[in-house]
Phi, psi and omega in degrees: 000128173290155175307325166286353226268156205113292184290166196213092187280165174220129167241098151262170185069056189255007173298314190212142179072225191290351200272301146003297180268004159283295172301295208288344172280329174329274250283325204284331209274335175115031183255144172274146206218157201228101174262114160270125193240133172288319210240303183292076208259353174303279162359284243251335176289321185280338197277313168301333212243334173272304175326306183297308186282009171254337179112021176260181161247149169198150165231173185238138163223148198283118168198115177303119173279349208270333205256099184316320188299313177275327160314319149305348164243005147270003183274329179281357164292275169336311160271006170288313197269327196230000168069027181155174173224119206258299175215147188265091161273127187221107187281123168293142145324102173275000000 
């Protein structure tokens, strides 16, 4: 059993760079992952689809973290697909 397994991540900016190798490691560890894109839903398709082809789950949603209302519906993304939320990984913006 992975150490995550159960559990339920939010990455946001998990489109690229490290926040990407943030989702795809949750996901290696058994966490199921919610990859957050400002812009790239391309991106953000592939970080899934790479997860999903190792044997994880992840979905991907579109959310301004700057915008309180849209954080709120990505946490509310999450428990609708995973029935909760375990842990908040948040890559900063350069």
């Amino acid at each position: 059993m992975a150490r995550l397994d159960g559990k339920v991540a939010i990455v946001t900016g998990g489109s690229r760079g490290i926040g990407a190798a943030t989702a795809r490691r949750l996901a290696a560890d058994g966490a199921r992952v919610v990859v957050n894109y400002a812009q790239s839903a391309t991106a953000a398709e592939v970080v899934v689809r790479e997860i999903e082809a190792a044997g994880g789950e992840a979905i991907a949603v579109q959310a301004d973290v700057s915008d309180r209302a849209e954080v709120g519906r990505l946490v509310e993304a999450a428990v609708e697909q995973y029935g909760g939320l375990d842990i908040l990984a948040t890559m900063p913006a350069f």
